[in-house]
Coordinates of C-alpha atoms in Angstrom, one line a residue:
M134 CA -6.9 -12.9 36.5
T135 CA -3.7 -11.1 37.7
T136 CA -1.1 -8.8 36.3
D137 CA 2.5 -8.2 37.4
G138 CA 1.6 -4.7 38.8
D139 CA 0.0 -2.0 36.7
A140 CA 0.5 -1.6 33.0
E141 CA 4.1 -0.7 32.1
A142 CA 4.6 3.0 32.5
I143 CA 5.1 5.0 29.3
S144 CA 8.7 6.2 29.2
G145 CA 11.0 8.2 26.9
G146 CA 9.4 11.6 27.3
T147 CA 6.0 11.3 29.1
G148 CA 4.4 14.7 29.2
R149 CA 7.3 16.2 27.3
E150 CA 7.5 17.2 23.7
L151 CA 9.2 15.0 21.2
P152 CA 10.3 15.9 17.7
I153 CA 8.2 14.3 15.0
T154 CA 9.9 12.0 12.6
E155 CA 10.3 12.7 8.9
A156 CA 7.6 10.1 8.1
Q157 CA 5.2 11.8 10.4
R158 CA 5.9 15.2 8.9
G159 CA 5.1 14.0 5.5
I160 CA 1.7 12.7 6.7
W161 CA 1.0 15.9 8.6
L162 CA 1.6 18.0 5.5
A163 CA -0.4 15.7 3.2
E164 CA -3.3 15.6 5.7
H165 CA -3.4 19.3 6.1
A166 CA -3.4 19.8 2.3
N167 CA -6.3 17.3 1.9
A168 CA -9.5 19.2 1.2
A169 CA -11.7 16.0 1.4
T170 CA -14.1 15.4 4.3
T171 CA -12.5 12.0 4.9
S172 CA -9.0 11.4 6.3
T173 CA -7.0 9.5 3.7
Y174 CA -4.6 8.3 6.5
L175 CA -7.2 6.7 8.8
W176 CA -7.0 2.9 8.4
G177 CA -8.0 -0.2 10.3
E178 CA -7.9 -4.0 10.5
Y179 CA -9.8 -6.6 12.3
T180 CA -9.0 -10.0 13.8
D181 CA -11.6 -12.7 13.2
L182 CA -11.7 -14.7 16.5
A183 CA -13.6 -18.0 16.2
G184 CA -14.0 -20.0 19.4
D185 CA -14.4 -19.5 23.1
L186 CA -13.3 -16.0 23.7
D187 CA -12.9 -14.5 27.2
V188 CA -14.2 -11.0 26.4
G189 CA -13.2 -9.7 29.9
S190 CA -9.6 -10.7 29.4
L191 CA -9.6 -9.2 25.9
S192 CA -10.9 -5.8 27.2
A193 CA -8.3 -5.8 30.0
A194 CA -5.6 -6.7 27.5
L195 CA -6.6 -3.7 25.3
W196 CA -6.6 -1.3 28.2
H197 CA -3.2 -2.7 29.4
V198 CA -1.5 -2.3 26.0
C199 CA -3.0 1.1 25.3
H200 CA -1.4 2.4 28.5
E201 CA 2.1 1.1 27.6
C202 CA 2.2 2.2 23.9
E203 CA 3.7 5.7 23.5
A204 CA 2.7 6.3 19.9
I205 CA -1.1 6.0 20.4
N206 CA -0.8 8.3 23.5
A207 CA 0.7 11.1 21.4
A208 CA -1.0 14.4 21.1
F209 CA -0.1 16.8 18.3
T210 CA 0.2 20.6 18.4
Q211 CA 1.4 23.4 16.1
D212 CA 3.9 26.0 17.0
A213 CA 3.7 29.6 16.0
D214 CA 5.2 28.9 12.6
G215 CA 2.7 26.1 11.9
R216 CA 5.3 23.3 12.5
P217 CA 3.9 20.1 14.2
R218 CA 5.0 18.9 17.6
Q219 CA 4.0 15.9 19.6
R220 CA 3.7 15.3 23.3
V221 CA 3.3 11.9 24.8
S222 CA 1.0 11.8 27.8
P223 CA -0.9 8.7 29.0
R224 CA -4.7 8.9 28.4
S225 CA -7.1 7.5 31.0
D226 CA -10.2 7.2 28.9
W227 CA -9.4 4.2 26.7
D228 CA -12.6 2.3 25.9
F229 CA -13.3 -0.6 23.6
P230 CA -17.1 -1.2 23.6
V231 CA -18.5 -4.7 23.1
V232 CA -21.1 -4.4 20.4
D233 CA -23.5 -7.3 19.9
L234 CA -24.5 -7.7 16.2
G235 CA -25.9 -11.2 16.6
G236 CA -29.4 -10.0 16.0
A237 CA -28.7 -8.5 12.6
A238 CA -29.9 -10.3 9.5
D239 CA -26.3 -10.6 8.3
P240 CA -24.0 -10.0 11.3
E241 CA -20.8 -10.1 9.2
H242 CA -22.1 -7.6 6.7
A243 CA -23.3 -5.4 9.5
A244 CA -19.9 -5.5 11.1
L245 CA -18.1 -4.6 7.9
R246 CA -20.5 -1.7 7.3
R247 CA -19.9 -0.5 10.9
M248 CA -16.1 -0.7 10.5
R249 CA -16.1 1.1 7.2
A250 CA -18.3 3.9 8.6
A251 CA -15.8 4.3 11.4
L252 CA -13.1 5.0 8.8
D253 CA -15.2 7.2 6.6
R254 CA -14.6 10.4 8.6
S255 CA -12.0 13.1 9.2
L256 CA -9.9 13.5 12.2
D257 CA -8.4 16.6 13.9
L258 CA -4.9 15.6 14.6
C259 CA -4.6 18.1 17.4
A260 CA -7.8 17.2 19.2
D261 CA -9.2 13.7 18.4
P262 CA -8.0 10.3 19.6
L263 CA -5.8 8.7 17.0
F264 CA -6.4 5.0 18.0
G265 CA -9.5 3.1 19.0
G266 CA -11.7 0.1 18.2
E267 CA -14.5 -2.2 19.2
I268 CA -15.1 -5.8 20.0
L269 CA -17.9 -6.9 17.7
R270 CA -19.9 -10.0 18.7
L271 CA -21.4 -11.8 15.7
A272 CA -22.3 -15.1 17.5
P273 CA -21.5 -16.7 20.9
A274 CA -18.3 -18.3 19.4
R275 CA -17.3 -15.6 16.9
H276 CA -16.0 -12.1 17.6
L277 CA -14.2 -9.5 15.5
L278 CA -11.6 -7.3 17.2
F279 CA -11.6 -4.1 15.2
L280 CA -8.8 -1.6 15.6
W281 CA -8.4 1.7 13.8
T282 CA -5.6 4.2 13.9
H283 CA -4.1 7.2 12.0
H284 CA -1.0 6.6 10.0
I285 CA 0.7 9.5 11.8
V286 CA 1.1 7.3 14.9
L287 CA 1.1 3.7 13.6
D288 CA 2.0 2.0 10.3
G289 CA 1.4 -1.6 9.4
A290 CA 4.5 -2.9 11.2
G291 CA 3.6 -0.8 14.3
M292 CA 0.1 -2.2 14.3
T293 CA 1.6 -5.7 14.1
L294 CA 3.6 -5.0 17.2
V295 CA 0.5 -3.8 19.0
S296 CA -1.7 -6.7 17.9
Q297 CA 1.0 -9.2 18.9
R298 CA 1.2 -7.6 22.3
I299 CA -2.6 -7.6 22.8
A300 CA -2.6 -11.4 22.1
E301 CA 0.3 -11.9 24.5
V302 CA -1.3 -10.0 27.3
Y303 CA -4.7 -11.7 26.7
Q304 CA -3.0 -15.1 26.9
R305 CA -1.4 -14.2 30.2
L306 CA -4.5 -12.7 31.7
S307 CA -6.8 -15.5 30.6
E308 CA -4.4 -18.1 32.2
G309 CA -4.0 -16.0 35.4
E310 CA -0.2 -15.5 34.8
P311 CA 1.8 -12.3 35.4
V312 CA 2.3 -10.1 32.4
P313 CA 5.9 -9.4 31.4
G314 CA 7.2 -6.1 30.1
S315 CA 6.6 -5.3 26.4
G316 CA 10.3 -4.9 25.5
W317 CA 9.4 -2.0 23.3
G318 CA 11.9 0.8 22.6
S319 CA 11.0 4.4 23.1
L320 CA 9.9 7.1 20.6
R321 CA 12.7 9.4 21.9
A322 CA 15.3 6.8 21.1
L323 CA 13.8 6.3 17.6
S324 CA 13.8 10.0 16.9
A325 CA 17.5 10.3 18.1
E326 CA 18.4 7.4 15.8
E327 CA 16.7 9.1 12.8
A328 CA 18.5 12.3 13.5
A329 CA 21.8 10.4 13.7
Y330 CA 21.2 8.9 10.3
R331 CA 20.4 12.2 8.7
N332 CA 23.8 13.5 9.9
S333 CA 25.8 10.4 9.0
P334 CA 27.9 9.5 5.9
G335 CA 25.3 6.8 5.2
F336 CA 22.6 9.4 4.5
A337 CA 24.7 11.1 1.8
A338 CA 25.7 7.7 0.4
D339 CA 22.1 6.6 0.1
A340 CA 21.2 9.9 -1.5
Q341 CA 23.9 9.4 -4.1
A342 CA 23.0 5.8 -4.7
W343 CA 19.4 6.7 -5.4
Q344 CA 20.4 9.5 -7.8
T345 CA 22.6 7.0 -9.7
D346 CA 20.0 4.2 -9.7
L347 CA 17.3 6.5 -11.1
A348 CA 19.3 8.4 -13.7
G349 CA 17.5 8.4 -17.0
R350 CA 14.4 7.0 -15.5
P351 CA 11.1 7.1 -17.4
D352 CA 8.3 9.4 -16.5
F353 CA 5.6 8.2 -14.1
L354 CA 4.2 5.1 -15.8
S355 CA 0.4 5.4 -15.8
L356 CA -2.5 3.9 -17.7
A357 CA -4.4 7.1 -17.2
P358 CA -4.4 10.0 -19.7
H359 CA -3.4 12.6 -17.0
P360 CA -2.3 12.8 -13.3
A361 CA -4.8 13.6 -10.6
P362 CA -4.6 13.9 -6.8
A363 CA -6.0 11.0 -4.8
G364 CA -9.6 11.5 -3.7
A365 CA -11.5 10.2 -0.7
S366 CA -11.9 6.7 -2.1
S367 CA -10.7 4.4 -4.9
L368 CA -12.3 2.2 -7.6
R369 CA -11.7 -1.4 -6.5
L370 CA -11.9 -4.8 -8.2
T371 CA -11.0 -7.9 -6.2
T372 CA -10.0 -11.4 -7.2
T373 CA -8.5 -14.3 -5.4
L374 CA -6.1 -17.1 -6.4
T375 CA -7.6 -20.3 -5.1
E376 CA -5.6 -22.5 -2.8
P377 CA -4.5 -24.8 -5.6
E378 CA -3.5 -21.8 -7.8
F379 CA -1.5 -20.3 -4.9
T380 CA 0.2 -23.7 -4.4
R381 CA 1.1 -23.7 -8.1
L382 CA 2.5 -20.1 -7.8
R383 CA 4.7 -21.2 -4.9
A384 CA 5.9 -24.2 -6.9
A385 CA 6.7 -22.0 -9.9
A386 CA 8.7 -19.7 -7.6
D387 CA 10.6 -22.7 -6.2
R388 CA 11.5 -23.8 -9.7
A389 CA 12.8 -20.3 -10.4
G390 CA 14.8 -20.4 -7.2
Q391 CA 12.9 -17.4 -5.7
R392 CA 10.2 -16.5 -3.3
W393 CA 6.6 -16.4 -4.6
S394 CA 6.4 -12.7 -3.9
R395 CA 9.3 -12.0 -6.2
L396 CA 7.5 -13.8 -9.0
I397 CA 4.5 -11.5 -8.5
V398 CA 6.7 -8.5 -8.7
A399 CA 8.3 -9.8 -12.0
A400 CA 4.9 -10.5 -13.4
T401 CA 3.8 -7.0 -12.5
A402 CA 6.7 -5.5 -14.4
V403 CA 5.9 -7.5 -17.5
F404 CA 2.2 -6.6 -17.2
L405 CA 3.1 -2.9 -17.1
H406 CA 5.3 -3.4 -20.1
T407 CA 2.4 -4.9 -22.0
M408 CA 0.2 -2.0 -21.0
T409 CA 2.6 0.9 -21.6
G410 CA 5.2 -0.3 -24.0
S411 CA 8.0 0.7 -21.7
R412 CA 10.7 -1.8 -20.9
D413 CA 12.0 0.4 -18.1
I414 CA 9.5 -0.1 -15.3
V415 CA 9.4 1.9 -12.1
L416 CA 7.1 0.7 -9.4
S417 CA 6.3 2.3 -6.0
L418 CA 7.3 -0.2 -3.3
P419 CA 6.1 0.2 0.3
V420 CA 8.8 -0.8 2.8
T421 CA 8.9 -0.7 6.6
G422 CA 11.7 1.8 6.9
R423 CA 13.0 -0.3 9.8
L424 CA 16.6 -1.5 9.5
S425 CA 17.9 -1.3 13.1
E426 CA 17.0 -3.6 15.9
L427 CA 15.6 -0.6 17.9
S428 CA 13.3 0.5 15.0
K429 CA 11.8 -3.1 14.8
T430 CA 10.7 -2.9 18.5
V431 CA 9.0 0.5 18.5
P432 CA 5.3 0.8 17.6
S433 CA 5.4 3.9 15.4
M434 CA 5.1 5.4 12.0
S435 CA 8.2 4.5 10.0
A436 CA 6.8 3.2 6.7
N437 CA 8.2 4.5 3.5
V438 CA 7.4 4.2 -0.2
L439 CA 10.4 4.0 -2.6
P440 CA 11.0 3.4 -6.3
L441 CA 11.7 -0.1 -7.6
R442 CA 13.3 0.1 -11.1
I443 CA 13.1 -3.1 -13.2
A444 CA 14.4 -3.6 -16.7
V445 CA 12.2 -5.9 -18.9
P446 CA 14.4 -7.0 -21.8
P447 CA 12.6 -9.5 -24.2
S448 CA 15.6 -11.9 -24.1
A449 CA 15.4 -12.3 -20.3
T450 CA 13.9 -15.5 -18.8
I451 CA 11.2 -15.7 -16.1
A452 CA 13.9 -16.9 -13.7
G453 CA 16.3 -14.2 -14.8
L454 CA 13.8 -11.4 -14.3
A455 CA 12.8 -12.8 -10.9
A456 CA 16.5 -12.8 -9.9
Q457 CA 16.8 -9.2 -11.0
V458 CA 13.8 -8.3 -8.9
T459 CA 15.3 -10.0 -5.9
A460 CA 18.6 -8.0 -6.3
R461 CA 16.7 -4.8 -6.9
I462 CA 14.5 -5.2 -3.8
K463 CA 17.6 -5.9 -1.8
Q464 CA 19.0 -2.6 -2.9
V465 CA 15.8 -0.8 -2.0
Q466 CA 15.8 -2.5 1.4
Q467 CA 19.4 -1.4 2.1
R468 CA 18.5 2.2 1.4
Q469 CA 15.0 2.2 2.8
R470 CA 15.7 4.8 5.6
Y471 CA 15.9 7.5 2.9
R472 CA 12.5 9.1 2.7
G473 CA 10.5 8.8 -0.5
E474 CA 9.2 12.4 -0.1
R475 CA 12.7 13.7 0.0
L476 CA 13.7 11.6 -3.0
R477 CA 10.9 13.0 -5.1
R478 CA 12.2 16.5 -4.4
D479 CA 15.8 15.4 -5.1
L480 CA 14.8 14.0 -8.4
G481 CA 12.7 16.9 -9.5
Y482 CA 9.4 15.1 -9.8
P483 CA 6.6 17.5 -10.8
D484 CA 4.2 18.8 -8.2
D485 CA 1.2 17.1 -9.8
G486 CA -0.6 15.8 -6.8
R487 CA 1.1 12.5 -6.8
K488 CA 3.4 11.4 -3.9
F489 CA 5.0 8.2 -5.4
F490 CA 7.0 7.1 -8.4
G491 CA 4.7 4.8 -10.4
P492 CA 2.0 2.2 -9.8
V493 CA 2.0 0.8 -6.2
L494 CA 2.7 -2.8 -5.6
N495 CA 2.2 -4.0 -2.0
I496 CA 2.4 -7.6 -0.9
Q497 CA 1.1 -8.1 2.6
R498 CA 1.3 -11.2 4.8
F499 CA -1.0 -11.4 7.8
A500 CA 0.9 -14.3 9.4
Y501 CA 1.1 -12.7 12.8
G502 CA 0.9 -16.0 14.6
L503 CA -1.7 -14.5 17.0
R504 CA -2.9 -16.8 19.7
F505 CA -6.1 -15.9 21.7
G506 CA -6.5 -19.0 23.9
T507 CA -8.2 -21.7 21.8
C508 CA -9.6 -19.3 19.2
T509 CA -8.5 -19.3 15.7
A510 CA -7.3 -15.8 14.7
T511 CA -7.2 -14.4 11.2
V512 CA -6.3 -10.8 10.5
H513 CA -8.0 -8.8 7.7
N514 CA -7.5 -5.3 6.4
V515 CA -10.6 -3.2 6.3
Q516 CA -9.6 -0.7 3.7
A517 CA -6.4 0.7 2.2
P518 CA -5.6 4.4 1.7
P519 CA -7.1 5.8 -1.6
S520 CA -5.0 5.2 -4.6
E521 CA -3.3 8.2 -6.3
D522 CA -3.1 6.3 -9.6
L523 CA -3.0 2.4 -9.8
S524 CA -2.4 0.1 -6.9
L525 CA -2.1 -3.6 -6.7
V526 CA -2.2 -5.2 -3.2
A527 CA -1.8 -8.9 -2.6
Y528 CA -2.9 -10.3 0.7
D529 CA -1.7 -13.7 2.1
R530 CA -4.0 -14.1 5.1
G531 CA -2.9 -17.6 5.8
D532 CA -6.3 -19.1 4.8
G533 CA -5.1 -20.9 1.7
G534 CA -5.7 -18.4 -1.1
L535 CA -4.1 -15.2 -2.2
R536 CA -6.3 -12.1 -2.6
F537 CA -5.6 -9.3 -5.0
D538 CA -7.1 -5.8 -4.7
F539 CA -6.8 -3.6 -7.8
D540 CA -7.4 0.0 -6.8
A541 CA -7.4 3.0 -9.1
N542 CA -8.0 6.7 -8.8
P543 CA -11.5 7.4 -10.1
A544 CA -10.4 10.9 -11.2
N545 CA -8.4 9.5 -14.1
H546 CA -9.4 5.9 -14.4
D547 CA -12.8 4.3 -15.1
R548 CA -14.0 0.8 -14.2
A549 CA -13.5 -0.5 -17.7
L550 CA -9.8 0.5 -17.7
L551 CA -9.3 -1.1 -14.2
A552 CA -11.0 -4.3 -15.4
H553 CA -8.7 -4.4 -18.4
A554 CA -5.6 -4.0 -16.2
R555 CA -6.8 -6.7 -13.8
D556 CA -7.5 -9.2 -16.6
R557 CA -4.1 -8.4 -18.3
F558 CA -2.2 -8.8 -15.0
L559 CA -3.9 -12.2 -14.2
H560 CA -3.2 -13.4 -17.8
V561 CA 0.5 -12.6 -17.4
L562 CA 0.7 -14.1 -13.9
H563 CA -0.9 -17.4 -14.9
Q564 CA 1.7 -17.7 -17.7
F565 CA 4.4 -17.1 -15.1
I566 CA 2.9 -19.9 -13.0
D567 CA 2.5 -22.4 -15.8
S568 CA 5.7 -21.7 -17.9
P569 CA 9.1 -23.2 -17.2
P570 CA 11.5 -20.8 -15.5
D571 CA 13.7 -20.6 -18.6
T572 CA 10.9 -19.3 -20.7
V573 CA 12.0 -16.0 -22.4
L574 CA 9.8 -13.0 -21.9
A575 CA 9.3 -12.6 -25.6
R576 CA 7.2 -15.7 -25.5
I577 CA 4.8 -14.3 -22.9
E578 CA 1.5 -13.6 -24.7
P579 CA 0.5 -10.0 -23.8
C580 CA -3.1 -10.2 -25.0
T581 CA -5.8 -12.0 -23.1
P582 CA -7.9 -14.6 -25.1
A583 CA -10.8 -12.1 -25.2
E584 CA -8.5 -9.3 -26.6
R585 CA -7.1 -11.7 -29.2
A586 CA -10.6 -12.8 -30.2
R587 CA -11.6 -9.1 -30.8
V588 CA -8.5 -8.5 -32.9
L589 CA -9.1 -11.6 -35.0
A590 CA -12.8 -10.7 -35.5
A591 CA -11.9 -7.2 -36.8
G592 CA -12.5 -7.0 -40.6
T593 CA -14.7 -10.0 -40.7
G594 CA -18.4 -10.3 -41.2
A595 CA -20.7 -7.9 -43.1
P596 CA -19.4 -4.4 -43.8
A597 CA -20.4 -1.9 -41.1
A598 CA -22.5 1.0 -42.0
T599 CA -20.5 4.3 -42.1
S600 CA -21.4 7.9 -42.2
G601 CA -19.3 8.5 -45.2
G602 CA -17.0 10.9 -43.3
T603 CA -13.2 10.9 -43.6
A604 CA -10.7 9.6 -41.0
V605 CA -9.5 13.2 -40.6
A606 CA -13.0 14.4 -39.8
G607 CA -13.5 11.5 -37.4
F608 CA -10.3 12.4 -35.6
A609 CA -11.4 16.0 -35.3
D610 CA -14.7 14.9 -33.9
R611 CA -12.9 12.9 -31.3
V612 CA -10.6 15.8 -30.3
R613 CA -13.7 18.0 -29.8
A614 CA -15.6 15.3 -27.8
A615 CA -12.9 14.0 -25.5
P616 CA -9.7 16.1 -25.8
G617 CA -8.3 14.7 -22.5
A618 CA -8.9 11.1 -23.3
F619 CA -5.9 8.7 -24.0
A620 CA -5.1 8.4 -27.7
V621 CA -1.8 6.7 -28.4
R622 CA 1.3 5.3 -26.6
S623 CA 4.9 5.1 -27.8
A624 CA 6.1 1.5 -27.7
A625 CA 9.7 2.8 -27.6
T626 CA 9.4 5.2 -24.6
G627 CA 6.0 4.5 -23.0
E628 CA 5.0 8.2 -23.6
R629 CA 1.3 8.6 -23.7
L630 CA -0.6 11.3 -25.6
T631 CA -4.2 12.6 -25.2
Y632 CA -6.2 13.5 -28.3
R633 CA -5.5 17.2 -27.6
E634 CA -1.7 16.5 -27.4
L635 CA -1.8 14.3 -30.5
D636 CA -3.7 16.9 -32.4
A637 CA -1.1 19.5 -31.4
R638 CA 1.7 17.3 -32.5
A639 CA 0.0 16.6 -35.9
D640 CA -0.4 20.4 -36.4
A641 CA 3.2 21.0 -35.7
V642 CA 4.4 18.3 -38.1
A643 CA 2.0 19.7 -40.8
A644 CA 3.4 23.2 -40.3
L645 CA 7.0 21.8 -40.7
L646 CA 6.0 20.0 -43.9
A647 CA 4.3 23.1 -45.3
A648 CA 7.3 25.2 -44.5
A649 CA 9.5 22.7 -46.4
G650 CA 7.2 22.9 -49.4
R651 CA 5.7 19.5 -48.9
P652 CA 2.0 19.1 -49.5

């Protein structure tokens, strides 16, 4: 086992201060405003390695990569005015323990429990390591490489670069070959590039384009009766399209002339229309924030979340809506360097604890192409950040199926509402899969079979016993019992009213009628 000298030296500001990026500043402020005992920006993933693994080479590869990655060697401080700074200095204490879980009754369950516990804690950004992990041995021919990090140093694309580099170095070491340089760019160059963008005509053009694109936008579309800040965890329901179903989805997308991911976005827009009544849909779309060749080579935090606005006219076809989605996503990608935090301020979004623009839709592909000798390598996400409202994450892990995680903020959603949303989305998606691409959206059935059965059963059977009270009295009882619960939604605008708000509107109309001499 040899290397071409020591691990590549960290460059671009070793031991010197670097300005933090706008993306890092947003996370710093959000983390310091978080009163929870768990860091909402601590995340992790694991690579399931099945086969003959050289654990010594893997440990050496981890040590090597940690010593050449600037981002994970960053230490954060605050100046006298409370503004964050970062200093890149190589650490010498990198350690990735090998933990043998083979004696557990269920080694895989024990590993998942251990990984989740590692993420269920808070971090001091100024004192604690911001990257780490373990090699978990489940059996002689099965290991999990668990890596965790804080979003302030690495986003998903950054972690991909690190994972790919670990696999590359492992391959070289296990074969006794020299290790080439990483080819990574420096954080200093990335910071300079961001500063140049903020002072460029392109920045002003992007700002104006976003203002134009979002003029007259609807309010934050939510299934919940009121906004609430994200907590320490989310409600989650998970379902999976089987391999044959995923094959049919890809075939339906081919018939529409689009990628399968675009068909999912289009189905999500229709699903939200059926749930809110709005035909003007704004989703929150995670993007890499990486347009330049330099940014694509720097392990760092550059990820961004931006609004994706989609019109859902009833006369549009499935293929037409998917084409609109493709065009809209292209526009977002062209302007993805403009920070979502800044855009919310520009557009005057309320300071209601939410950071995004609507329900989050995130489609992730773990097709890293990792090679660890003869081992098969499959990447899995351990847990996503807590949802501030409603989030839908689709995972293509390259294992045949397509997994969907439906996450909701438990402060304003309950499990029944989340299950309703899941069932309605899947009902719409399956219609997109099974219908010809020229099917008009007006023919998409909004109600699931179970919902339709309940509607058709209403008014049938023996009369129900009643208390003899009036509808007005029943409404008043509901206002007193659950004033903040969702009551009605406007099909025209998507506006949602709680029972308290509906009662106030009714009182206002009654006062106007009385003033006009109407009984």
